[in-house]
XYZ file of C-alpha atoms in Angstrom:
436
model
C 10.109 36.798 33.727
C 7.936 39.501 33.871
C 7.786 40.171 30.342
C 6.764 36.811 30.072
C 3.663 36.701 32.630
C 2.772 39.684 30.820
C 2.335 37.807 27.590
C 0.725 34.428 29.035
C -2.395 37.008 30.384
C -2.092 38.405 26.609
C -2.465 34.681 25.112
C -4.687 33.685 27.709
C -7.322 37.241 26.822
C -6.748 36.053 23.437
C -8.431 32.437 23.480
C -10.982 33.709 25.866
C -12.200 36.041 23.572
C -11.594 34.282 19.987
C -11.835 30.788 20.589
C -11.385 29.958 16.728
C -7.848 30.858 17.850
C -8.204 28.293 20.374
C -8.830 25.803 17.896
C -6.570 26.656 15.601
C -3.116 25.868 17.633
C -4.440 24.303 20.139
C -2.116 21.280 19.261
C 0.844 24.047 19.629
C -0.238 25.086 23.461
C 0.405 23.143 26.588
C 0.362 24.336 29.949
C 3.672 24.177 30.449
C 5.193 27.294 28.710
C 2.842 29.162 31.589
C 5.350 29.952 34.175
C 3.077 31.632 36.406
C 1.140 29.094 38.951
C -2.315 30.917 38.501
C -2.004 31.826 34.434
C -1.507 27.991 34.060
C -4.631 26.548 36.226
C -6.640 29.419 34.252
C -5.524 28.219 30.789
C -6.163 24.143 31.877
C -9.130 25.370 32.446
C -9.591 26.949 29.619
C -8.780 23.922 27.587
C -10.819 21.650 29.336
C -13.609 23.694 28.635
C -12.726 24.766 24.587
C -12.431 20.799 24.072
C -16.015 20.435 25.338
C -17.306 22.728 23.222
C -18.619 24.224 26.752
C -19.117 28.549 26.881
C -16.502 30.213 28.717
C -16.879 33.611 31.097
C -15.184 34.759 34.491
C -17.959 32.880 36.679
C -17.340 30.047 34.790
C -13.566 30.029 35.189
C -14.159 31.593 39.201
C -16.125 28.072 40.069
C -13.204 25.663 38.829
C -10.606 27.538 40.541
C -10.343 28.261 44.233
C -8.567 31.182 44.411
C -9.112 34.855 45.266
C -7.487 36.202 42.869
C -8.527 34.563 39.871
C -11.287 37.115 39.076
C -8.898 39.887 39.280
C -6.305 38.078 36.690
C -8.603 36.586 34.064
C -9.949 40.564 34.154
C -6.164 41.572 33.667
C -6.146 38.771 30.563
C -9.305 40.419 29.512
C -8.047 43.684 29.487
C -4.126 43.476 28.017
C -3.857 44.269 24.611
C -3.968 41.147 23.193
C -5.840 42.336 19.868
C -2.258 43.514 18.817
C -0.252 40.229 18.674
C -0.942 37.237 16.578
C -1.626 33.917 18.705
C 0.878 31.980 16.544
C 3.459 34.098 17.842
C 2.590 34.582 21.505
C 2.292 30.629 21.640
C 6.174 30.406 19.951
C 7.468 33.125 22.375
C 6.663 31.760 25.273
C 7.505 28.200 23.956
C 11.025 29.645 23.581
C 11.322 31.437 26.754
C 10.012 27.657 28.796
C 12.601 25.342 26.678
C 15.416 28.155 27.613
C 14.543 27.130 31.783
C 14.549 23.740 31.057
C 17.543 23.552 29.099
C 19.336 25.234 31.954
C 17.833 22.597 34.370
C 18.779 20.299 32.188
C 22.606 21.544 32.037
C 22.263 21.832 36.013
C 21.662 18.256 36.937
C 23.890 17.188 33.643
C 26.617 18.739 35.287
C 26.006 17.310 38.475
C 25.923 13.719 37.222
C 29.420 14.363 35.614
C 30.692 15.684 38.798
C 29.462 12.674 41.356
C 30.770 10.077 38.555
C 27.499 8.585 37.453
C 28.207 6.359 34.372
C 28.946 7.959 31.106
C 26.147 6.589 28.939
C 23.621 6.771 31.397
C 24.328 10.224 31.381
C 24.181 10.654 27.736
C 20.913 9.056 27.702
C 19.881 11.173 30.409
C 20.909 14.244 28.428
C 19.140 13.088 24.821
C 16.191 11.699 26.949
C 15.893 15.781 27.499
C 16.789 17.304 24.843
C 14.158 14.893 23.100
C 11.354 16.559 25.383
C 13.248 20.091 24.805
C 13.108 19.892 21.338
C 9.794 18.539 20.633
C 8.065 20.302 18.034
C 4.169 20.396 19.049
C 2.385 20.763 15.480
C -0.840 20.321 13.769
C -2.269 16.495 14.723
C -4.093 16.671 11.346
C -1.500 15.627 8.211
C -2.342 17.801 5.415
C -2.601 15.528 2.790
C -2.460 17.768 -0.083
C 1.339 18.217 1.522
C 1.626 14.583 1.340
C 0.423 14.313 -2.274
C 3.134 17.004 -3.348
C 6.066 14.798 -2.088
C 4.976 11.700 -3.101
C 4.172 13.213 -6.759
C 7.969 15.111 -6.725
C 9.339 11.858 -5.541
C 7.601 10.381 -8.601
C 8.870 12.811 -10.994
C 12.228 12.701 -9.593
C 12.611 8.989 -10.394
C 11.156 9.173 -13.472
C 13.357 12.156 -14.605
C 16.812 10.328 -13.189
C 18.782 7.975 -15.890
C 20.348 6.404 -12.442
C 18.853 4.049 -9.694
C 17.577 6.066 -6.783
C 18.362 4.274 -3.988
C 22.025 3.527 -2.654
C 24.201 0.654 -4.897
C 24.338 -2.661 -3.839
C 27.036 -3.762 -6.105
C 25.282 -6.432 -7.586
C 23.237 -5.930 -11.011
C 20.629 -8.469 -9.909
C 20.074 -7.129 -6.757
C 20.036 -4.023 -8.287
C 17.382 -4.104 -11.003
C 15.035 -6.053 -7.893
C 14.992 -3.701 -4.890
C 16.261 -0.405 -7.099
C 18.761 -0.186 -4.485
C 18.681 -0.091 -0.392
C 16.247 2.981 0.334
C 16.527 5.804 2.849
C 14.607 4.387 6.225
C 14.814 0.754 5.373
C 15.813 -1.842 7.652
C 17.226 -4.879 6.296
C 17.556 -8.280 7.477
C 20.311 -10.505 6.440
C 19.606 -14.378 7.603
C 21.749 -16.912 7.423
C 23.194 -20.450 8.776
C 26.397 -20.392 10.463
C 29.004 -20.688 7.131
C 26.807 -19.473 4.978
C 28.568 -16.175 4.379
C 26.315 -13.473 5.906
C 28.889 -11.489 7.103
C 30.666 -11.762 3.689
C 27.422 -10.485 1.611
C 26.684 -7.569 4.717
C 30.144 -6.208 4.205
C 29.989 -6.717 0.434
C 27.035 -4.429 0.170
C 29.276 -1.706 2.722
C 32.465 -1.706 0.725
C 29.967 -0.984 -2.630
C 28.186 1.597 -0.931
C 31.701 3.090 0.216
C 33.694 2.910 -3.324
C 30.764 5.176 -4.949
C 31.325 7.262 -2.301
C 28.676 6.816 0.447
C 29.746 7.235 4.268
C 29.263 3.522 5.745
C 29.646 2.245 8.954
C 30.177 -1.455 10.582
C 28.766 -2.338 14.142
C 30.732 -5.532 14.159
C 30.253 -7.709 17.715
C 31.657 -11.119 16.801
C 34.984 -10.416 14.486
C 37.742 -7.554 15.327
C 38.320 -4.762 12.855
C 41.690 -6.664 11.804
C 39.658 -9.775 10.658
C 36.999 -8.117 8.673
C 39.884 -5.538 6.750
C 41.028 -8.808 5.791
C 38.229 -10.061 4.071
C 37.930 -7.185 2.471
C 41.221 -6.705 1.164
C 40.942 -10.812 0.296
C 37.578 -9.400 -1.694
C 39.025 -6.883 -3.642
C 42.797 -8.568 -4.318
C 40.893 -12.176 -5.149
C 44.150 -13.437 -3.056
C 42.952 -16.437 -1.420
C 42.432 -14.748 2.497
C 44.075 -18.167 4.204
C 47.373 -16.994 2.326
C 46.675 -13.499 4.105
C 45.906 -14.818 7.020
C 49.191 -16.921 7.135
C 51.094 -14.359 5.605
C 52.273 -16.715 2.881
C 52.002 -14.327 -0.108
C 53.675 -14.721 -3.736
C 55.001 -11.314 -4.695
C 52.388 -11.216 -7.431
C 49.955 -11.638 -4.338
C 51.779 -9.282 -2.540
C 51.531 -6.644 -4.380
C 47.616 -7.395 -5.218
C 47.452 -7.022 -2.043
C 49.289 -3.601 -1.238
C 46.855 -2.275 -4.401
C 43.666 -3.683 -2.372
C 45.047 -1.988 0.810
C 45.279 1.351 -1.418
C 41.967 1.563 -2.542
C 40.448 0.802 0.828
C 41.912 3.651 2.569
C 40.286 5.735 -0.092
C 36.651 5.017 0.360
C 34.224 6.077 3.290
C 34.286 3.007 5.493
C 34.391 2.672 9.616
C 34.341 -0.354 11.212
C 33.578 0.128 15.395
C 34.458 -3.390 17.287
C 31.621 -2.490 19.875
C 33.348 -3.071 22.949
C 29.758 -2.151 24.781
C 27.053 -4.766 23.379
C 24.248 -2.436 25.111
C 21.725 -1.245 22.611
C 21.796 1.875 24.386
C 25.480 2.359 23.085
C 24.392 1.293 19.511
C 22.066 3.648 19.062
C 24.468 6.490 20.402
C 27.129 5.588 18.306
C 24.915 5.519 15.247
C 23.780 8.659 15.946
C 27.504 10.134 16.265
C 28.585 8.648 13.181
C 25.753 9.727 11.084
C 26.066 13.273 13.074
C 30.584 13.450 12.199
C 30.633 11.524 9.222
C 27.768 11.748 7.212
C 27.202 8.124 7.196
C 23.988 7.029 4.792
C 24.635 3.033 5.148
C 24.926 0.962 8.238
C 25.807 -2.721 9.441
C 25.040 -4.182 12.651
C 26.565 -7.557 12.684
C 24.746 -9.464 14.502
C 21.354 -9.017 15.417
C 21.417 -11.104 18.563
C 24.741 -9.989 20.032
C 23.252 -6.682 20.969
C 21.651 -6.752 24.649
C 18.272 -4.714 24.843
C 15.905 -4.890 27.979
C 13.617 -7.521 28.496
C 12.580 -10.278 30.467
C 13.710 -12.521 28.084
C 15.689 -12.803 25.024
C 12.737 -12.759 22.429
C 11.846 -9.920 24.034
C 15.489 -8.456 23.745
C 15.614 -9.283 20.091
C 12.165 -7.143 19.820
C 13.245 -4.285 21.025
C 16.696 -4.170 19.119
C 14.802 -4.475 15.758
C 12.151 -2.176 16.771
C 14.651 0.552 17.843
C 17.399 0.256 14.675
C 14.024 0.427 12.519
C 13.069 3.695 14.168
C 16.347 5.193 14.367
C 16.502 4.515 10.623
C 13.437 6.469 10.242
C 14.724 9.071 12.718
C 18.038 9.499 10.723
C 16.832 8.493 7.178
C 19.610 6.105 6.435
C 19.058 2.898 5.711
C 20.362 -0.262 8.188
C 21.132 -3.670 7.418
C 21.255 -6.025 10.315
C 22.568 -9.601 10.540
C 20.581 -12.196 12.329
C 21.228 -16.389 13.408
C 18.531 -19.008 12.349
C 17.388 -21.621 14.420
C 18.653 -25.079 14.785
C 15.310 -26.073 13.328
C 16.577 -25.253 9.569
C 18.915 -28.127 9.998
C 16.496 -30.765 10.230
C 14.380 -29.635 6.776
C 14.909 -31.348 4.033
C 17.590 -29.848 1.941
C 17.983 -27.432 5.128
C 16.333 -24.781 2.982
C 15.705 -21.466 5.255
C 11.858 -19.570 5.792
C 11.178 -16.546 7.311
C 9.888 -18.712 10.341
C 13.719 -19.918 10.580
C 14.956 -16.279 11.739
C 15.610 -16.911 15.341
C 13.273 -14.661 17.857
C 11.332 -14.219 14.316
C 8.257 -12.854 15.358
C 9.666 -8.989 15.831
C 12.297 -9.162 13.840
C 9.745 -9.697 10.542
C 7.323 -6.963 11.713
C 10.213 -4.491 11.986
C 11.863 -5.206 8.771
C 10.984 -3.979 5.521
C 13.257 -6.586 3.800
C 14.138 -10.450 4.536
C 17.208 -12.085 2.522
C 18.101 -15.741 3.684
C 21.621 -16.251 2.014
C 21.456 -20.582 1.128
C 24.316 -22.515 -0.294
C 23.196 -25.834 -0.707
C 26.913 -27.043 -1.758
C 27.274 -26.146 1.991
C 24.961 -29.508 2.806
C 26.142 -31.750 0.607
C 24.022 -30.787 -1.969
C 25.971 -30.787 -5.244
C 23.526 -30.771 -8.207
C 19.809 -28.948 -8.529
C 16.662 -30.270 -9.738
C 17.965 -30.051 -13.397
C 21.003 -32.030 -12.671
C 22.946 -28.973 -12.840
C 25.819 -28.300 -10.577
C 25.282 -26.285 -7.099
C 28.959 -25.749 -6.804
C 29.800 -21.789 -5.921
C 25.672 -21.236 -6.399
C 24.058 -18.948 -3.663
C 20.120 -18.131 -3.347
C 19.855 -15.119 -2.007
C 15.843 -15.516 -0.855
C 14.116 -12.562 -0.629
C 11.501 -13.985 2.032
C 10.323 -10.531 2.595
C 10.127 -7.326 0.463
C 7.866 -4.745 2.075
C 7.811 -2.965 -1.433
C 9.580 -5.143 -3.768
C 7.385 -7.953 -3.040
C 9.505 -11.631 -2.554
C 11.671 -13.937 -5.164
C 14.837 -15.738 -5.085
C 18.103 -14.399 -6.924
C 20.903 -16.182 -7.541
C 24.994 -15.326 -6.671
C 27.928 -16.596 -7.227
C 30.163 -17.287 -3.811
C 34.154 -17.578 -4.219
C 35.083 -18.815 -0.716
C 38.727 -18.617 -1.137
C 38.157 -15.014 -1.244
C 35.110 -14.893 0.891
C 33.628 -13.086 -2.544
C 30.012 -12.691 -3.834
C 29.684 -12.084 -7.375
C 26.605 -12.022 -10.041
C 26.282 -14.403 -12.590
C 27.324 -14.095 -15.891
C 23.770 -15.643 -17.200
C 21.739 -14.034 -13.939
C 18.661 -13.344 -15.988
C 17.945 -16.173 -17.288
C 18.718 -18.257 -13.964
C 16.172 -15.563 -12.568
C 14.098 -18.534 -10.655
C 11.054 -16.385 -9.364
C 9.529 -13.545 -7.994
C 6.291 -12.755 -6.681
C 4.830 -9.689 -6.471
């Protein structure tokens, strides 16, 4: 400890005398790696005065501080041989030495929680809520955009220089050759009806992610892990999943089946039930399974089932999309989330979703950075397009938002018996728009 007072009047000598030192990591100092009472009122001081642009002396620093020893110590700061260390260095010492206390604190009261039985996941948010503030890396507040230039321009070159799609595989060659595959930090909105297969596409794009060998992982809060290993072995067999279901399998199914099963326990797939709808568990559990496993590609099905604070459930919805945006950003994987449309969708004409059909919309399209409404106008009765030509197994998957893709409609083929999505043999020239 003393070692370290001895170093605060070192830093403190320093800034006094250079203030161009001042300036320069200012954004790196705060008062609170000054563990001594007096070196930290002299140093707010200090900054209070630097940021001003004001001149700085003893008398100046005697009148805004009450104390009778304050002479005495800034004379000490004055004094130490502060010449002899770089202020770069001083300021990461004793930024070490204060996050070493308050981790100890920190491991204190953590331990205390544990021992009077306060609820596990308020005590894990307790403990990241601290080790967020522990770990906080104070930099420069000024981006350096010759940095930023550098990555974007590698970036550049590294797309241009790769034969293969950059982003992760969506299975799907349309979707593919539109979005250039899901991108680190997106988050992805999946609308749909009730029917209309939205779970069924979400876990499509997991399993292709998974096969090429890309960690995924399902938040599912409406179907058990049983139901949705069904669809996908129904997906991959093309056995019709009733017959799975009801355990009424030819032997030729059968054994379709046993090769589906095969393959699936192969590829990089978890599926968490969510027992706890809280966001706060979401969020945790995201974190542990990108931390364990690696995972790159997540699903949270549904949007709405998750319970976020808020005084009321628009407000609830907010937050969830706001927070699985930032954690994407935080963890640089990307997240696709499921969400319900309103009732109102019913009453259009041809029941044709917009992005004003997402229910609790408003949040929900400012946090996303893509929009697909999944439509299957067989679904309403609707048996033959424009042209005359048959709607039967046709899905349009609506890109109603594309933060850089821009918007457009592709079309899919949907096999319900196996709950299947699958491109069209003729997709490109059944292409039916895009904007930019």
């Amino acid at each position: 400890m003393k070692d370290n007072i001895e170093m605060e009047k070192r830093l403190i000598g320093k800034v006094m005398s250079n203030p161009k030192d001042y300036y320069d990591c200012h954004s790196l100092i705060s008062e609170e790696i000054f563990s001594d009472p007096l070196n930290r009122k002299i140093y707010k001081v200090i900054s209070q005065k630097l940021d001003k642009g004001d001149m700085l002396d003893m008398i100046v620093i005697s009148s805004a501080i009450k104390d009778p020893l304050v002479d005495f110590r800034v004379a000490e700061c004055m004094s130490s041989d502060h010449y002899a260390y770089i202020t770069k260095n001083m300021v990461l010492y004793l930024s070490q030495e204060d996050k070493k206390v308050k981790l100890k604190k920190l491991a204190e009261i953590t331990s205390k929680k544990i021992d009077n039985g306060d609820d596990l996941f308020n005590i894990i948010d307790f403990v990241d809520e601290g080790m967020k503030s522990i770990s906080d890396i104070r930099g420069s507040d000024i981006p350096d955009i010759k940095v930023q230039l550098k990555v974007l321009h590698d970036d550049i070159q590294r797309r241009m220089s790769s034969d293969k799609m950059i982003g992760l595989p969506t299975g799907f060659q349309s979707v593919d050759r539109f979005t250039g595959g899901w991108q680190e930090t997106d988050f992805i909105v999946i609308g749909g009806a009730s029917s209309m297969g939205k779970t069924s596409l979400g876990l499509a794009f997991c399993y292709n992610c998974a096969k090429v060998g890309v960690p995924t992982a399902v938040f599912s809060y409406e179907m058990g892990d049983t139901q949705l290993l069904q669809r996908l072995v129904s997906l991959e067999s093309e056995v019709n999943n009733r017959y799975i279901m009801k355990g009424t399998l030819q032997d030729n199914e059968l054994s379709r089946v046993d090769k589906a099963i095969g393959k699936l326990e192969n590829v990089s797939l978890f599926i968490d039930e969510c027992k706890d709808s809280s966001l706060r568990y979401l969020l945790n559990k995201i974190r542990q399974y990108v931390i364990t496993k690696d995972v790159k590609f997540v699903l949270v099905d549904y949007l709405q089932l998750v319970k976020g604070a808020g005084t009321s459930r628009e407000q609830e919805v907010a937050l969830v999309a706001r927070e699985l945006k930032n954690i994407a950003k935080e963890l640089n994987i990307t997240i696709i989330a499921l969400s319900q449309l309103s009732r109102a969708v019913e009453r259009k004409e041809g029941c044709r979703p917009s992005l004003s059909d997402l229910r609790e919309s408003g949040e929900i399209e400012q946090a996303s950075d893509i929009v697909m409404l999944v439509y299957r106008p067989e679904y309403y009765g609707i048996m033959a397009d424009d042209s005359g030509n048959s709607t039967e197994g046709l899905v349009d998957l609506i890109f109603a938002k594309g933060r850089n893709i821009g918007t457009g409609t592709l079309p899919l083929r949907f096999k319900k018996e196996y709950t299947k999505f699958i491109d069209p043999q003729d997709y490109t020239e059944k292409f039916i728009s895009v904007k930019p």
